[in-house]
Coordinates of C-alpha atoms and ligand atoms in Angstrom, one line a residue:
M1 CA 40.6 -190.3 156.5
A2 CA 41.6 -191.5 160.0
G3 CA 44.8 -192.8 158.4
L4 CA 45.6 -189.3 157.2
G5 CA 45.3 -188.2 160.8
M6 CA 41.9 -186.6 160.5
T7 CA 39.2 -187.2 163.1
T8 CA 35.6 -187.9 162.1
K9 CA 34.7 -184.5 163.6
S10 CA 37.3 -182.6 161.5
A11 CA 36.3 -184.6 158.4
D12 CA 32.7 -183.5 159.0
A13 CA 33.9 -180.0 159.3
V14 CA 35.8 -180.2 156.1
S15 CA 32.8 -181.7 154.3
R16 CA 30.5 -178.9 155.6
R17 CA 33.1 -176.4 154.5
M18 CA 33.3 -177.9 151.0
T19 CA 29.6 -177.9 150.6
C20 CA 29.4 -174.3 151.7
V21 CA 32.3 -173.2 149.3
S22 CA 30.8 -175.2 146.4
R23 CA 27.5 -173.3 146.8
H24 CA 29.5 -170.1 146.1
L25 CA 30.7 -171.6 142.8
I26 CA 27.4 -171.2 141.0
P27 CA 28.1 -171.6 137.3
E28 CA 27.6 -168.6 135.1
W29 CA 24.5 -170.3 133.6
N30 CA 22.7 -170.1 136.9
H31 CA 23.6 -166.4 137.4
T32 CA 22.3 -165.6 134.0
H33 CA 19.2 -167.8 133.7
S34 CA 18.1 -168.7 137.2
P35 CA 17.9 -165.6 139.5
S36 CA 16.5 -167.8 142.2
L37 CA 20.0 -169.1 142.6
G38 CA 21.6 -165.7 142.4
I39 CA 23.7 -163.9 145.0
S40 CA 20.8 -162.6 147.1
S41 CA 19.6 -166.1 148.0
C42 CA 23.1 -167.4 148.8
S43 CA 23.7 -164.9 151.5
N44 CA 21.1 -166.0 154.0
S45 CA 18.8 -168.9 153.8
G46 CA 19.8 -172.5 153.1
F47 CA 23.2 -172.3 154.9
H48 CA 23.8 -174.2 158.1
D49 CA 27.4 -173.2 158.8
T50 CA 28.4 -171.7 162.1
Y51 CA 28.2 -168.1 160.9
H52 CA 24.6 -168.5 159.8
R53 CA 23.7 -170.3 163.0
V54 CA 25.2 -167.6 165.1
H55 CA 23.8 -164.7 163.1
G56 CA 20.5 -166.0 162.1
E57 CA 18.3 -164.8 159.2
V58 CA 18.4 -161.1 158.3
P59 CA 15.0 -159.5 159.2
T60 CA 13.1 -158.0 156.3
H61 CA 10.4 -155.9 158.0
I62 CA 10.4 -152.3 156.9
P63 CA 11.4 -150.1 159.9
P64 CA 9.6 -146.9 160.9
W65 CA 11.1 -143.9 159.1
R66 CA 11.6 -140.7 161.0
P67 CA 12.0 -137.4 159.0
A68 CA 15.5 -136.0 159.2
L69 CA 17.1 -132.6 158.6
D70 CA 20.7 -131.5 158.2
D71 CA 22.4 -129.0 160.6
S72 CA 21.0 -126.0 158.8
G73 CA 17.6 -127.1 160.1
K74 CA 16.1 -126.0 156.8
D75 CA 13.3 -128.0 155.3
F76 CA 13.6 -129.8 152.0
A77 CA 11.3 -129.0 149.1
D78 CA 12.4 -131.5 146.4
I79 CA 13.5 -134.4 148.4
I80 CA 12.4 -136.5 151.5
Y81 CA 15.2 -137.3 153.9
E82 CA 14.5 -140.0 156.6
K83 CA 16.4 -142.2 159.0
A84 CA 15.2 -145.6 160.2
V85 CA 14.4 -145.7 163.8
G86 CA 16.9 -147.8 165.8
E87 CA 18.9 -148.8 162.7
G88 CA 21.8 -147.4 160.8
I89 CA 19.9 -146.7 157.6
A90 CA 19.2 -143.3 156.0
K91 CA 16.8 -143.0 153.0
I92 CA 17.0 -140.1 150.5
T93 CA 14.1 -139.8 148.1
I94 CA 13.7 -137.5 145.1
N95 CA 10.2 -136.1 145.5
R96 CA 9.1 -134.8 142.1
P97 CA 6.9 -137.7 141.0
E98 CA 4.8 -135.4 138.7
K99 CA 8.1 -134.9 136.7
R100 CA 9.1 -138.6 136.9
N101 CA 11.6 -137.4 139.6
A102 CA 13.6 -135.2 137.1
F103 CA 16.1 -133.1 139.0
R104 CA 16.6 -129.4 138.9
P105 CA 19.6 -127.6 140.5
Q106 CA 17.6 -127.1 143.7
T107 CA 16.9 -130.9 143.9
V108 CA 20.6 -131.6 143.5
K109 CA 21.6 -129.1 146.2
E110 CA 19.1 -130.7 148.6
L111 CA 20.4 -134.2 147.7
M112 CA 23.9 -133.0 148.5
R113 CA 22.9 -131.6 151.9
A114 CA 21.2 -134.9 152.8
F115 CA 24.1 -137.1 151.6
N116 CA 26.5 -134.9 153.5
D117 CA 24.4 -135.3 156.7
A118 CA 24.2 -139.0 156.3
R119 CA 28.0 -139.2 155.8
D120 CA 28.6 -137.2 159.0
D121 CA 26.1 -139.1 161.1
N122 CA 28.2 -141.9 162.7
S123 CA 25.0 -143.8 163.5
I124 CA 24.4 -144.3 159.8
G125 CA 26.1 -147.1 157.9
V126 CA 24.0 -147.5 154.7
I127 CA 22.2 -144.9 152.6
I128 CA 19.3 -145.9 150.4
F129 CA 18.7 -143.5 147.4
T130 CA 15.4 -143.7 145.6
G131 CA 12.6 -141.8 143.9
K132 CA 9.0 -141.1 145.1
G133 CA 6.3 -143.4 143.7
S134 CA 6.6 -146.5 141.5
K135 CA 6.8 -144.8 138.1
A136 CA 10.4 -143.5 138.2
F137 CA 13.6 -143.5 140.2
C138 CA 14.7 -140.4 138.2
S139 CA 14.3 -139.2 134.7
G140 CA 17.4 -137.1 134.6
G141 CA 17.8 -133.3 134.3
D142 CA 14.6 -131.3 134.2
Q143 CA 14.5 -130.4 130.5
S144 CA 12.0 -127.6 131.0
L145 CA 14.8 -125.7 132.9
R146 CA 17.6 -126.5 130.5
G147 CA 19.4 -123.4 129.4
K148 CA 22.6 -122.7 127.5
E149 CA 24.9 -123.4 130.4
G150 CA 23.0 -126.2 132.1
Y151 CA 19.9 -126.3 134.3
V152 CA 18.5 -122.9 135.4
D153 CA 17.1 -122.3 138.8
Y154 CA 15.7 -119.3 140.6
D155 CA 18.9 -117.2 140.1
N156 CA 18.9 -117.7 136.3
F157 CA 22.4 -119.3 136.2
G158 CA 22.8 -122.6 134.4
R159 CA 24.3 -125.4 136.4
L160 CA 25.4 -129.0 135.9
N161 CA 25.7 -129.6 139.6
V162 CA 24.6 -133.2 139.3
L163 CA 28.3 -133.9 138.5
D164 CA 29.2 -132.8 142.0
L165 CA 26.5 -135.2 143.4
Q166 CA 27.9 -138.1 141.4
L167 CA 31.4 -137.5 142.9
Q168 CA 30.0 -137.1 146.4
I169 CA 28.3 -140.5 146.2
R170 CA 31.4 -142.1 144.8
R171 CA 33.6 -140.7 147.6
L172 CA 31.2 -141.3 150.4
P173 CA 32.8 -143.9 152.6
K174 CA 29.5 -145.7 153.3
P175 CA 27.6 -147.9 150.9
V176 CA 24.9 -146.2 148.9
I177 CA 22.1 -148.4 147.5
A178 CA 20.0 -147.3 144.6
M179 CA 16.4 -148.6 145.1
V180 CA 14.9 -148.4 141.6
A181 CA 11.3 -148.7 140.6
G182 CA 10.1 -147.4 137.2
Y183 CA 12.4 -145.3 135.0
A184 CA 16.0 -144.7 135.7
V185 CA 16.9 -142.9 132.5
G186 CA 19.2 -140.1 131.3
G187 CA 21.0 -138.4 134.2
G188 CA 18.9 -140.6 136.5
H189 CA 20.5 -143.7 135.0
V190 CA 23.9 -142.3 135.7
L191 CA 22.9 -141.6 139.3
H192 CA 22.0 -145.3 139.9
M193 CA 25.2 -146.4 138.2
V194 CA 27.4 -144.3 140.6
C195 CA 25.7 -145.9 143.6
D196 CA 27.5 -148.9 145.1
L197 CA 24.6 -151.4 144.6
T198 CA 21.3 -151.3 142.7
I199 CA 18.2 -153.2 143.7
A200 CA 15.6 -153.0 140.9
A201 CA 11.9 -153.6 141.0
D202 CA 10.5 -155.8 138.2
N203 CA 8.9 -152.7 136.6
A204 CA 12.3 -150.9 136.4
V205 CA 13.5 -149.5 133.0
F206 CA 17.0 -148.4 132.4
G207 CA 18.7 -146.4 129.6
Q208 CA 20.4 -143.2 128.5
T209 CA 18.3 -140.7 126.6
G210 CA 20.9 -138.0 126.1
P211 CA 21.6 -138.4 122.3
K212 CA 17.8 -138.2 121.7
V213 CA 17.5 -134.9 123.5
G214 CA 20.9 -133.3 122.7
S215 CA 22.8 -134.2 125.8
F216 CA 25.4 -136.7 127.0
D217 CA 27.5 -137.5 130.1
A218 CA 31.1 -138.0 129.1
G219 CA 32.2 -138.4 132.7
Y220 CA 31.1 -141.2 135.0
G221 CA 28.1 -141.7 132.7
A222 CA 30.5 -143.1 130.1
S223 CA 33.3 -144.6 132.1
I224 CA 31.4 -146.3 134.9
M225 CA 29.0 -147.7 132.4
S226 CA 31.8 -149.1 130.3
R227 CA 33.1 -150.8 133.5
L228 CA 29.7 -152.2 134.4
V229 CA 28.5 -153.5 131.0
G230 CA 31.7 -153.5 128.9
P231 CA 32.7 -151.1 126.2
K232 CA 30.6 -152.7 123.4
R233 CA 27.4 -152.6 125.4
A234 CA 28.2 -149.1 126.7
R235 CA 28.5 -147.9 123.1
E236 CA 25.2 -149.5 122.3
M237 CA 23.5 -147.9 125.3
W238 CA 24.8 -144.4 124.3
F239 CA 24.6 -144.6 120.5
M240 CA 21.1 -146.2 120.3
A241 CA 19.7 -144.7 123.6
R242 CA 17.4 -147.8 123.9
F243 CA 15.6 -148.7 127.1
Y244 CA 16.2 -152.1 128.9
N245 CA 13.9 -153.9 131.2
A246 CA 15.0 -155.0 134.7
K247 CA 15.9 -158.5 133.7
E248 CA 18.0 -157.3 130.8
A249 CA 19.7 -154.8 133.0
E250 CA 20.5 -157.6 135.5
K251 CA 22.0 -159.8 132.8
M252 CA 24.1 -156.8 131.6
G253 CA 25.5 -156.3 135.1
L254 CA 23.8 -153.0 135.6
V255 CA 21.9 -154.1 138.7
N256 CA 22.5 -156.5 141.6
T257 CA 19.1 -158.1 141.8
V258 CA 15.5 -157.8 140.6
V259 CA 12.5 -158.3 142.9
P260 CA 8.8 -157.8 142.5
L261 CA 7.8 -154.2 143.0
E262 CA 5.9 -154.9 146.2
K263 CA 9.0 -156.4 147.7
L264 CA 11.4 -153.7 146.6
E265 CA 11.8 -151.8 149.9
E266 CA 11.8 -155.0 152.0
E267 CA 14.6 -156.5 149.9
T268 CA 16.6 -153.2 150.0
I269 CA 16.3 -153.1 153.8
K270 CA 17.4 -156.7 154.0
W271 CA 20.5 -155.9 152.0
S272 CA 21.2 -152.9 154.1
R273 CA 20.9 -154.9 157.3
E274 CA 23.1 -157.6 156.0
I275 CA 25.8 -155.0 155.2
L276 CA 25.3 -153.4 158.6
R277 CA 26.3 -156.7 160.3
N278 CA 29.8 -156.4 158.8
S279 CA 32.8 -154.3 159.8
P280 CA 32.3 -150.6 158.8
M281 CA 36.0 -150.1 158.3
A282 CA 36.4 -153.2 156.1
I283 CA 33.5 -151.9 154.0
R284 CA 34.9 -148.4 153.8
L285 CA 38.3 -149.8 152.6
C286 CA 36.6 -152.2 150.1
K287 CA 34.6 -149.2 148.6
S288 CA 37.7 -147.1 148.2
A289 CA 39.8 -150.0 146.9
I290 CA 37.2 -151.0 144.3
N291 CA 37.0 -147.3 143.1
A292 CA 40.7 -146.6 143.3
T293 CA 42.0 -147.4 139.8
D294 CA 39.1 -145.9 138.0
D295 CA 39.2 -142.7 140.0
G296 CA 42.9 -142.1 139.4
H297 CA 44.5 -139.6 141.8
A298 CA 41.2 -138.9 143.5
G299 CA 40.8 -142.7 144.1
L300 CA 44.3 -143.0 145.5
Q301 CA 43.7 -140.0 147.7
Q302 CA 40.5 -141.7 149.1
I303 CA 42.2 -144.9 149.9
G304 CA 45.4 -143.1 151.0
G305 CA 43.2 -141.0 153.4
D306 CA 41.8 -144.3 154.8
A307 CA 45.3 -145.5 155.5
T308 CA 46.1 -142.3 157.4
L309 CA 42.9 -142.6 159.3
L310 CA 43.9 -146.1 160.4
F311 CA 47.5 -145.0 161.2
Y312 CA 46.3 -142.2 163.5
G313 CA 44.8 -145.0 165.7
T314 CA 48.2 -146.7 166.1
E315 CA 50.7 -146.2 168.9
E316 CA 53.3 -145.4 166.3
G317 CA 51.3 -142.6 164.9
T318 CA 50.4 -141.3 168.4
E319 CA 54.1 -141.3 169.5
G320 CA 54.8 -138.9 166.7
K321 CA 52.1 -136.5 167.8
N322 CA 52.9 -136.8 171.5
A323 CA 56.6 -136.1 170.9
Y324 CA 55.7 -132.9 169.0
L325 CA 53.3 -131.7 171.7
E326 CA 55.8 -132.6 174.5
R327 CA 58.7 -130.9 172.6
R328 CA 60.8 -134.1 172.6
K329 CA 62.4 -136.3 170.0
P330 CA 60.0 -139.1 169.0
D331 CA 61.0 -142.6 169.9
F332 CA 60.1 -144.8 167.0
S333 CA 62.7 -147.4 167.9
R334 CA 60.1 -149.8 169.5
F335 CA 58.1 -150.1 166.4
P336 CA 59.0 -153.0 164.1
R337 CA 60.2 -152.4 160.5
L338 CA 57.9 -155.1 159.2
P339 CA 59.0 -157.2 156.2
Ligands
LIG401 C1 10.9 -141.0 131.8 C2 9.9 -141.2 130.7 C3 10.3 -142.3 129.8 C4 8.5 -141.5 131.3 O1 7.5 -141.6 130.3 P1 6.0 -141.6 130.8 O2 5.7 -142.5 131.9 O3 5.2 -141.7 129.5 O4 5.7 -140.1 131.4 P2 5.7 -138.7 130.6 O5 4.2 -138.4 130.3 O6 6.7 -138.6 129.5 O7 6.2 -137.7 131.8 C5 5.3 -137.4 132.9 C6 5.6 -135.9 133.1 O8 6.9 -135.7 133.6 C7 7.6 -134.8 132.8 N1 9.0 -135.3 132.6 C8 9.5 -136.5 132.6 N2 10.8 -136.5 132.5 C9 11.2 -135.2 132.5 C10 12.4 -134.5 132.4 N3 13.6 -135.2 132.4 N4 12.4 -133.2 132.4 C11 11.3 -132.5 132.5 N5 10.1 -133.1 132.6 C12 10.0 -134.4 132.6 C13 6.9 -134.9 131.4 O9 7.1 -133.8 130.7 C14 5.4 -135.0 131.9 O10 5.0 -133.8 132.3 P3 3.5 -133.3 131.9 O11 3.4 -131.9 132.4 O12 2.6 -134.3 132.6 O13 3.4 -133.4 130.4 C15 9.7 -139.9 129.9 O14 9.1 -138.9 130.7 C16 11.0 -139.3 129.4 O15 11.5 -139.8 128.4 N6 11.5 -138.3 130.0 C17 12.7 -137.6 129.6 C18 13.9 -138.3 129.8 C19 15.1 -137.5 129.4 O16 15.4 -137.3 128.3 N7 15.9 -136.9 130.4 C20 16.9 -136.0 130.2 C21 18.2 -136.7 129.8 S1 19.5 -135.6 129.7 C22 19.9 -135.5 131.3 O17 19.4 -136.1 132.2 C23 21.0 -134.6 131.6 C24 22.0 -135.3 132.3 C25 22.8 -134.4 133.1 O18 22.2 -134.0 134.1 C26 24.2 -134.1 132.8 C27 24.9 -134.9 132.0 C28 26.2 -134.6 131.7 C29 26.8 -133.6 132.3 C30 26.0 -132.8 133.2 C31 24.7 -133.1 133.4 C32 23.9 -132.3 134.3 O19 24.3 -131.9 135.4 O20 22.8 -131.9 133.8

């Protein structure tokens, strides 16, 4: 090594780096059959590189939650909206456990208010989306309120407003993590799929029920599923409307990790804190980039908007604005025309 001009110190560094990189190259077999070697464990413990020494372990304790409202100041009836004290985490919970957290139009409207507030609150960096209790994340649209045009609320109009919520989660420039215990079925299954990550408890059950009850989601419910599990599996899930347990869902690529039910919140908090250590702008761009192709023009608009947002922070962008306000010609000559 010395002959190649490498000092012992730098050879050590290379060797440490190789070990670290090779740990990322876990063969497919391990991902599929040995969850203990899965992504969640690579990220923290067992690594002794400089990054891990500087940053230390990610704490797993559950933070105290404080009830939150949006700017309307109105209480929520169908959901619980909370923020973690001293941390950048919001938690939004569907609170209809007696109906396995089925949503009605009112539920969806409240969810949209809470998600909007969490988006606007610049102290929040990660949003956890879950269902009350351990029996269900969400069992889809409330079938007892289903009318001829959708789900009927107090005003007697049918609505399919969960589609707007799906779009809102997709476009929200912060990670949304579905924390799933029990059933995530029907429209509830689509909701977890549109979230950025899914952490599942070992009692979680996933599946579409639409074709059994005369319904289907031909939007994200079909397209995102096909992306996640592949077109053959997506057909299986929709044609057969079978249920899949948490381990099966993990193997199919529907969820990021499976943990014992009693560890579900701890693990989700840990993932949230690990994300919060990283650059919010990098995460924002990664989310819009990953969605861009699938979301077509809307996806390009999202990532294009991010580019404008960044450009506004540059001297070049500011020169244009200042020149306009000062009623002079802008001087862009000092800005390089980069290759
Ligand atoms: C989820 C179950 C498998 C749980 O089974 P189990 O633990 O045995 O509990 P149950 O005894 O069945 O249920 C307890 C209690 O909850 C009520 N309930 C459960 N789910 C619903 C529901 N979705 N709607 C209304 N009520 C529900 C149940 O009746 C019981 O009440 P009791 O009074 O105690 O009797 C099982 O419950 C189950 O299979 N549930 C139904 C799942 C389902 O089929 N969901 C609807 C799928 S279709 C859908 O979600 C529409 C999607 C959608 O929203 C959409 C799609 C495309 C475009 C637009 C839209 C849109 O906006 O609507």
